[in-house]
Coordinates of C-alpha atoms and ligand atoms in Angstrom, one line a residue:
M267 CA -50.7 10.4 -1.6
D268 CA -51.3 12.0 1.8
G269 CA -49.3 15.1 1.0
V270 CA -46.2 14.2 3.0
P271 CA -43.5 16.4 1.5
I272 CA -40.8 14.6 -0.3
P273 CA -37.5 15.5 1.4
A274 CA -35.0 17.4 -0.6
K275 CA -32.2 15.1 -1.8
T276 CA -29.5 15.7 0.7
T277 CA -25.9 14.8 0.0
P278 CA -24.3 13.9 3.2
M279 CA -20.6 14.2 2.7
L280 CA -18.1 12.5 4.9
L281 CA -14.3 12.2 5.1
S282 CA -13.1 8.7 6.2
V283 CA -9.6 8.3 7.5
V284 CA -8.3 4.7 7.6
V285 CA -5.5 3.9 10.0
P286 CA -3.8 0.5 10.0
C287 CA -2.3 -0.4 13.4
F288 CA 0.0 -3.2 14.4
N289 CA 1.5 -3.1 17.9
E290 CA 1.1 0.6 18.2
Q291 CA 0.3 0.9 21.9
E292 CA 2.9 3.6 22.5
V293 CA 1.5 6.0 19.9
I294 CA -2.1 5.3 19.1
A295 CA -3.7 7.6 21.7
I296 CA -1.5 10.5 20.6
T297 CA -2.3 9.7 17.0
H298 CA -6.0 9.8 17.7
E299 CA -5.8 13.1 19.6
T300 CA -3.7 14.8 16.8
L301 CA -5.8 13.4 14.0
S302 CA -9.1 14.4 15.6
R303 CA -7.8 18.0 16.3
V304 CA -6.6 18.4 12.7
L305 CA -9.8 16.8 11.1
H306 CA -12.1 18.9 13.3
D307 CA -10.6 22.0 11.8
L308 CA -10.6 20.7 8.3
V309 CA -14.0 19.1 7.6
A310 CA -17.6 19.2 8.7
E311 CA -18.0 15.4 8.9
Y312 CA -15.4 12.8 9.4
E313 CA -14.9 9.3 10.7
I314 CA -11.7 7.6 11.7
I315 CA -11.5 3.9 11.2
Y316 CA -8.7 2.0 13.0
V317 CA -7.8 -1.5 11.8
D318 CA -6.0 -3.5 14.3
D319 CA -3.9 -6.0 12.4
G320 CA -3.6 -8.7 15.0
S321 CA -1.6 -6.6 17.5
R322 CA -0.1 -8.6 20.4
D323 CA 0.3 -5.6 22.7
R324 CA -2.4 -3.3 24.2
T325 CA -3.4 -1.7 20.9
L326 CA -6.8 -3.4 20.8
E327 CA -7.7 -2.4 24.3
I328 CA -6.7 1.2 23.7
L329 CA -8.7 1.3 20.4
H330 CA -11.8 0.1 22.2
D331 CA -11.4 3.0 24.7
I332 CA -10.9 5.5 21.9
V333 CA -14.1 4.2 20.2
R334 CA -16.1 4.3 23.4
D335 CA -15.1 8.0 24.0
D336 CA -15.3 9.3 20.5
P337 CA -18.4 8.7 18.4
R338 CA -16.5 9.7 15.3
S339 CA -14.1 6.7 15.6
R340 CA -14.7 3.1 14.8
M341 CA -12.5 0.1 14.8
L342 CA -12.2 -3.5 13.6
S343 CA -9.7 -6.1 14.5
F344 CA -8.2 -9.0 12.7
A345 CA -8.0 -12.6 13.9
R346 CA -4.3 -12.5 13.4
N347 CA -1.6 -10.4 11.6
F348 CA -2.5 -10.2 8.0
G349 CA -0.2 -7.4 6.9
H350 CA -0.5 -3.7 6.2
A351 CA -2.1 -4.1 2.8
S352 CA -4.9 -6.2 4.1
A353 CA -5.5 -3.8 7.0
V354 CA -5.8 -0.9 4.5
S355 CA -8.1 -3.0 2.3
A356 CA -10.4 -3.7 5.3
G357 CA -10.5 -0.1 6.2
L358 CA -11.5 0.8 2.6
E359 CA -14.2 -1.9 2.8
F360 CA -15.7 -0.6 6.0
C361 CA -15.5 3.1 5.4
A362 CA -18.4 5.2 4.1
G363 CA -16.7 8.5 3.1
S364 CA -17.0 10.4 -0.1
A365 CA -13.3 10.8 0.2
V366 CA -10.9 8.5 2.1
V367 CA -7.5 9.2 3.5
I368 CA -5.0 6.4 4.3
I369 CA -2.5 7.3 7.0
D370 CA 0.0 5.3 9.1
A371 CA -0.6 5.1 12.9
D372 CA 2.8 6.5 13.9
L373 CA 2.3 10.1 12.8
Q374 CA 5.3 9.8 10.3
D375 CA 2.9 11.3 7.8
P376 CA 1.8 14.6 9.2
P377 CA -2.1 14.8 9.4
E378 CA -1.8 18.6 8.5
V379 CA -1.0 17.5 5.0
I380 CA -4.6 16.3 4.7
G381 CA -5.6 19.9 4.4
Q382 CA -3.6 20.3 1.2
M383 CA -5.0 17.0 -0.1
L384 CA -8.6 18.2 0.5
Q385 CA -7.8 21.4 -1.4
Q386 CA -6.7 19.4 -4.4
W387 CA -9.7 17.1 -4.1
T388 CA -12.1 20.1 -4.1
A389 CA -10.2 21.4 -7.1
G390 CA -11.2 18.2 -8.9
A391 CA -8.4 15.6 -8.2
D392 CA -9.5 12.0 -7.6
V393 CA -6.3 10.9 -6.0
V394 CA -3.9 13.1 -4.0
Y395 CA -0.8 11.1 -3.1
G396 CA 1.9 12.2 -0.7
V397 CA 5.5 12.5 -2.1
R398 CA 8.2 12.4 0.5
T399 CA 10.8 15.1 -0.1
E400 CA 12.7 14.2 3.1
R401 CA 12.5 11.3 5.5
D402 CA 13.5 12.0 9.1
G403 CA 14.5 9.3 11.6
E404 CA 14.9 6.5 9.1
T405 CA 18.1 4.7 8.6
W406 CA 20.4 5.6 5.7
F407 CA 20.0 2.0 4.6
K408 CA 16.2 2.2 4.5
Q409 CA 16.2 5.5 2.6
R410 CA 18.7 4.3 0.0
T411 CA 17.1 0.9 -0.6
A412 CA 13.7 2.6 -0.8
A413 CA 15.0 5.1 -3.4
V414 CA 16.6 2.4 -5.5
F415 CA 13.6 0.1 -5.2
Y416 CA 11.2 2.8 -6.5
R417 CA 13.4 3.6 -9.4
I418 CA 13.9 -0.1 -10.4
L419 CA 10.1 -0.7 -10.0
N420 CA 9.3 2.3 -12.2
R421 CA 11.7 1.0 -14.9
M422 CA 10.2 -2.5 -14.8
S423 CA 6.5 -1.8 -14.2
E424 CA 4.1 -1.6 -17.0
T425 CA 2.2 1.0 -14.9
P426 CA 4.1 4.2 -14.0
I427 CA 4.2 4.4 -10.2
P428 CA 5.2 7.7 -8.7
L429 CA 8.6 7.8 -7.1
D430 CA 9.1 8.2 -3.3
T431 CA 5.4 7.7 -2.6
G432 CA 3.9 5.7 0.2
D433 CA 0.3 4.8 0.9
F434 CA -0.4 8.2 2.6
R435 CA -3.0 9.6 0.2
L436 CA -6.5 10.8 -0.3
M437 CA -8.8 9.0 -2.7
D438 CA -12.2 9.9 -4.0
R439 CA -15.0 7.4 -3.5
R440 CA -15.0 6.4 -7.2
V441 CA -11.4 5.4 -6.9
V442 CA -12.0 3.5 -3.6
D443 CA -14.9 1.6 -5.3
V444 CA -12.7 0.5 -8.1
L445 CA -10.0 -0.5 -5.7
R446 CA -12.4 -2.5 -3.7
A447 CA -13.6 -4.3 -6.8
M448 CA -10.0 -5.4 -7.7
P449 CA -9.8 -9.0 -6.7
E450 CA -6.0 -9.4 -6.5
Q451 CA -4.7 -11.1 -3.4
D452 CA -1.2 -9.7 -3.6
R453 CA -2.1 -6.1 -3.0
F454 CA 0.6 -3.5 -3.7
I455 CA -1.9 -0.7 -3.0
R456 CA 0.2 2.3 -4.3
G457 CA 0.6 0.5 -7.6
M458 CA -3.0 -0.5 -7.8
V459 CA -4.1 3.1 -7.3
S460 CA -1.8 4.3 -10.0
W461 CA -3.2 1.7 -12.4
I462 CA -6.8 2.9 -11.8
G463 CA -6.1 6.3 -13.4
F464 CA -8.4 9.3 -13.1
R465 CA -6.9 12.6 -12.0
Q466 CA -3.9 11.9 -9.7
V467 CA -1.9 14.7 -8.3
P468 CA 1.1 14.8 -5.9
V469 CA 1.4 16.7 -2.7
E470 CA 5.0 17.1 -1.3
Y471 CA 5.7 16.7 2.4
R472 CA 8.4 16.0 4.8
R473 CA 8.1 12.6 6.4
H474 CA 8.8 12.8 10.2
A475 CA 10.4 10.3 12.5
R476 CA 8.0 8.0 14.3
V477 CA 6.5 9.7 17.3
A478 CA 6.9 6.6 19.4
G479 CA 7.3 2.9 19.1
T480 CA 9.5 1.1 16.5
T481 CA 9.1 0.2 12.9
K482 CA 6.9 -2.8 12.1
Y483 CA 8.8 -3.3 8.8
P484 CA 12.0 -5.2 9.5
L485 CA 14.2 -6.1 6.6
R486 CA 12.4 -9.4 6.0
K487 CA 9.1 -7.7 5.5
M488 CA 10.7 -4.9 3.4
I489 CA 12.1 -7.5 1.0
R490 CA 8.7 -9.3 0.8
F491 CA 7.0 -6.0 0.1
A492 CA 9.5 -5.1 -2.6
V493 CA 9.1 -8.5 -4.3
T494 CA 5.3 -8.2 -4.2
G495 CA 5.6 -4.7 -5.8
L496 CA 7.8 -6.0 -8.6
L497 CA 6.1 -9.2 -9.3
S498 CA 2.5 -7.9 -9.3
F499 CA 3.4 -5.0 -11.6
S500 CA 5.9 -6.5 -14.0
S501 CA 6.6 -9.6 -15.9
A502 CA 10.1 -8.4 -16.6
P503 CA 11.7 -10.9 -14.2
L504 CA 10.3 -13.7 -16.3
R505 CA 11.8 -12.2 -19.4
M506 CA 15.1 -11.7 -17.4
A507 CA 15.0 -15.4 -16.8
T508 CA 14.8 -16.1 -20.5
W509 CA 17.7 -13.7 -21.2
A510 CA 19.8 -15.2 -18.4
G511 CA 19.2 -18.6 -20.1
F512 CA 20.2 -17.3 -23.5
S513 CA 23.4 -15.7 -22.0
A514 CA 24.4 -18.9 -20.2
A515 CA 23.8 -20.9 -23.4
L516 CA 26.0 -18.4 -25.3
V517 CA 28.8 -18.7 -22.8
A518 CA 28.5 -22.5 -23.0
L519 CA 28.6 -22.4 -26.8
A520 CA 31.8 -20.2 -26.7
G521 CA 33.3 -22.8 -24.3
I522 CA 32.5 -25.7 -26.6
A523 CA 34.0 -23.8 -29.6
Y524 CA 37.1 -23.1 -27.6
A525 CA 37.5 -26.7 -26.5
L526 CA 37.0 -28.0 -30.1
L527 CA 39.4 -25.5 -31.6
S528 CA 42.2 -26.2 -29.1
K529 CA 41.7 -30.0 -29.6
L530 CA 41.5 -30.0 -33.4
I531 CA 43.8 -27.1 -34.4
F532 CA 46.3 -26.8 -31.5
R533 CA 46.2 -30.4 -30.6
T534 CA 46.0 -29.5 -26.9
A535 CA 43.1 -30.9 -24.9
V536 CA 41.5 -28.4 -22.6
P537 CA 43.1 -29.3 -19.3
G538 CA 41.4 -30.5 -16.3
W539 CA 38.1 -30.6 -14.6
A540 CA 38.1 -27.0 -13.5
A541 CA 36.5 -25.7 -16.7
T542 CA 33.8 -28.4 -16.7
F543 CA 33.1 -27.7 -13.0
V544 CA 32.7 -24.0 -13.5
A545 CA 30.5 -24.4 -16.5
V546 CA 28.2 -26.9 -14.8
M547 CA 27.9 -24.7 -11.7
F548 CA 27.2 -21.6 -13.7
V549 CA 24.6 -23.2 -15.9
S550 CA 22.8 -25.0 -13.0
G551 CA 22.9 -21.7 -11.0
V552 CA 21.2 -19.8 -13.8
Q553 CA 18.7 -22.6 -14.1
L554 CA 17.8 -22.6 -10.5
I555 CA 17.4 -18.9 -10.4
C556 CA 15.1 -19.0 -13.4
T557 CA 13.1 -21.8 -11.8
G558 CA 12.8 -19.8 -8.6
I559 CA 11.5 -16.8 -10.5
I560 CA 8.9 -18.9 -12.3
G561 CA 8.1 -20.4 -8.9
E562 CA 7.4 -17.0 -7.4
Y563 CA 4.9 -16.2 -10.1
I564 CA 3.3 -19.7 -9.8
A565 CA 3.0 -19.3 -6.1
R566 CA 1.1 -16.1 -6.6
V567 CA -1.2 -17.7 -9.2
Y568 CA -1.8 -20.5 -6.7
I569 CA -2.7 -18.1 -3.9
Q570 CA -5.0 -16.2 -6.2
I571 CA -6.7 -19.3 -7.3
K572 CA -7.4 -20.4 -3.8
G573 CA -9.3 -17.2 -3.5
R574 CA -9.2 -17.0 0.3
P575 CA -10.4 -13.8 1.9
L576 CA -7.8 -11.1 2.4
Y577 CA -8.4 -11.0 6.2
V578 CA -10.6 -12.4 8.9
V579 CA -12.3 -9.9 11.1
A580 CA -12.5 -10.8 14.8
T581 CA -14.3 -7.8 16.3
T582 CA -15.8 -4.5 15.2
D583 CA -16.7 -1.6 17.4
G584 CA -18.4 1.7 16.8
F585 CA -20.1 0.9 13.4
G586 CA -23.5 0.0 14.8
R587 CA -24.1 3.4 16.2
A588 CA -23.0 5.2 13.1
T589 CA -26.1 6.7 11.7
E590 CA -26.9 3.9 9.2
S591 CA -28.6 6.3 6.9
T592 CA -25.5 8.5 6.6
V593 CA -23.4 5.5 5.8
T594 CA -25.7 4.1 3.1
S595 CA -26.6 7.4 1.6
A596 CA -23.1 8.5 1.5
L597 CA -22.3 5.4 -0.5
R598 CA -25.2 5.9 -2.8
T599 CA -24.6 9.6 -3.3
V600 CA -21.0 9.4 -4.1
S601 CA -21.1 6.4 -6.4
H602 CA -22.3 8.9 -9.0
G603 CA -19.2 11.0 -8.2
A604 CA -19.5 13.9 -5.9
S605 CA -19.9 17.3 -7.5
R606 CA -17.5 20.1 -6.9
E607 CA -20.2 21.8 -4.7
D608 CA -20.6 18.7 -2.6
R609 CA -16.8 18.5 -2.1
A610 CA -16.6 22.1 -1.2
A611 CA -19.4 21.7 1.3
L612 CA -17.4 19.1 3.2
V613 CA -14.3 21.1 3.5
K614 CA -14.3 24.0 5.9
A615 CA -13.3 27.3 4.4
K616 CA -10.0 27.6 6.1
A617 CA -8.8 24.1 5.1
Ligands
LIG163 N1 1.3 -2.1 10.0 C1 0.3 -3.1 9.9 N2 0.6 -4.4 9.8 C2 1.8 -4.9 9.7 C3 2.9 -3.9 9.8 C4 2.6 -2.6 9.9 O1 -0.9 -2.7 10.0 O2 2.0 -6.1 9.6 C5 1.0 -0.7 10.1 C6 1.7 0.0 11.2 O3 1.0 -0.1 12.5 C7 1.8 1.4 10.7 C8 1.9 1.2 9.2 O4 1.5 -0.1 8.9 O5 0.6 2.1 11.0 C9 3.3 1.4 8.7 O6 4.2 0.6 9.5 P1 5.6 1.1 10.1 O7 5.4 2.5 10.5 O8 6.1 0.2 11.1 O9 6.5 1.1 8.7 P2 7.6 2.1 8.3 O10 7.0 3.5 8.4 O11 8.7 2.0 9.3 O12 8.0 1.7 7.0
LIG164 MG1 6.1 4.3 10.1

């Protein structure tokens, strides 16, 4: 050996923030400014990763500008719209942080809450999820359906999923690595994170109205999202199908008994076709619903079996110049789990 000193093992800590964006041209520049300001005060090292989910407006252009001007930001874009869950998954795949925050692009989730999340993380939490105590600027319909949905889901799911929780959360690298290794195509991320376990703690916050732009979750997408949540975390609907079948059969049996009794004892035939018609319609309705429920599960099995990638990346920007060593060593360091000291070193004292 020629006496070159072996460098002390450094533990570069980094906070990654993943922001999925779909047609967010009105808000994305303001979001970047606000996020950067908040993060700058909170942590020593951070990166912001924007995932453009096939936007059809100027989002992509604006993101390239942001990345050009700010070395702490990076972006990737999809070949088409793959959906919020895929965008988040891509962000998790491309980020290097020891801790990762997922946040929407519309500032509905206040970035300031990240400070509280970091505090919990330095105190040893592995997941800090945001719980919405109030939701401003969302329709009564959306708030009510969301509240009912989370309660039904919790009833039916085999994994307890916290109520009134979105994807706004901070996760430690070890949780992110497990999440990345989960191969499911139908990704109900908030449920998957609950399933993983470790120490998960809530942080309450007030959800604001969108700063600009409109929601990208119309009723159609909300229903699909709810179905994904239910079907990927519960097989109760399948059992419900069985019960519906039994109930219909019971009703039919009662009908048969009634018809026989009136014929044999009271000597009056059950009049008319109406009863037959109703019975046939009822039973076939139940059967079709049951077939539909089974079909939903089979469709998901089919999609899973095909094993297509979750998304197709069209462009990336800002990753090359990220100090490659920081990225790889951050990954290496934290795969053993970051120590409390390491975590504290990342978070600035006043955070
Ligand atoms: N989003 C996405 N792909 C989609 C729909 C939405 O990446 O297909 C992003 C969107 O840009 C935003 C986040 O997901 O950052 C949440 O969407 P939105 O605010 O429209 O939903 P809401 O808050 O109204 O439920
Ligand atoms: Mg929103």
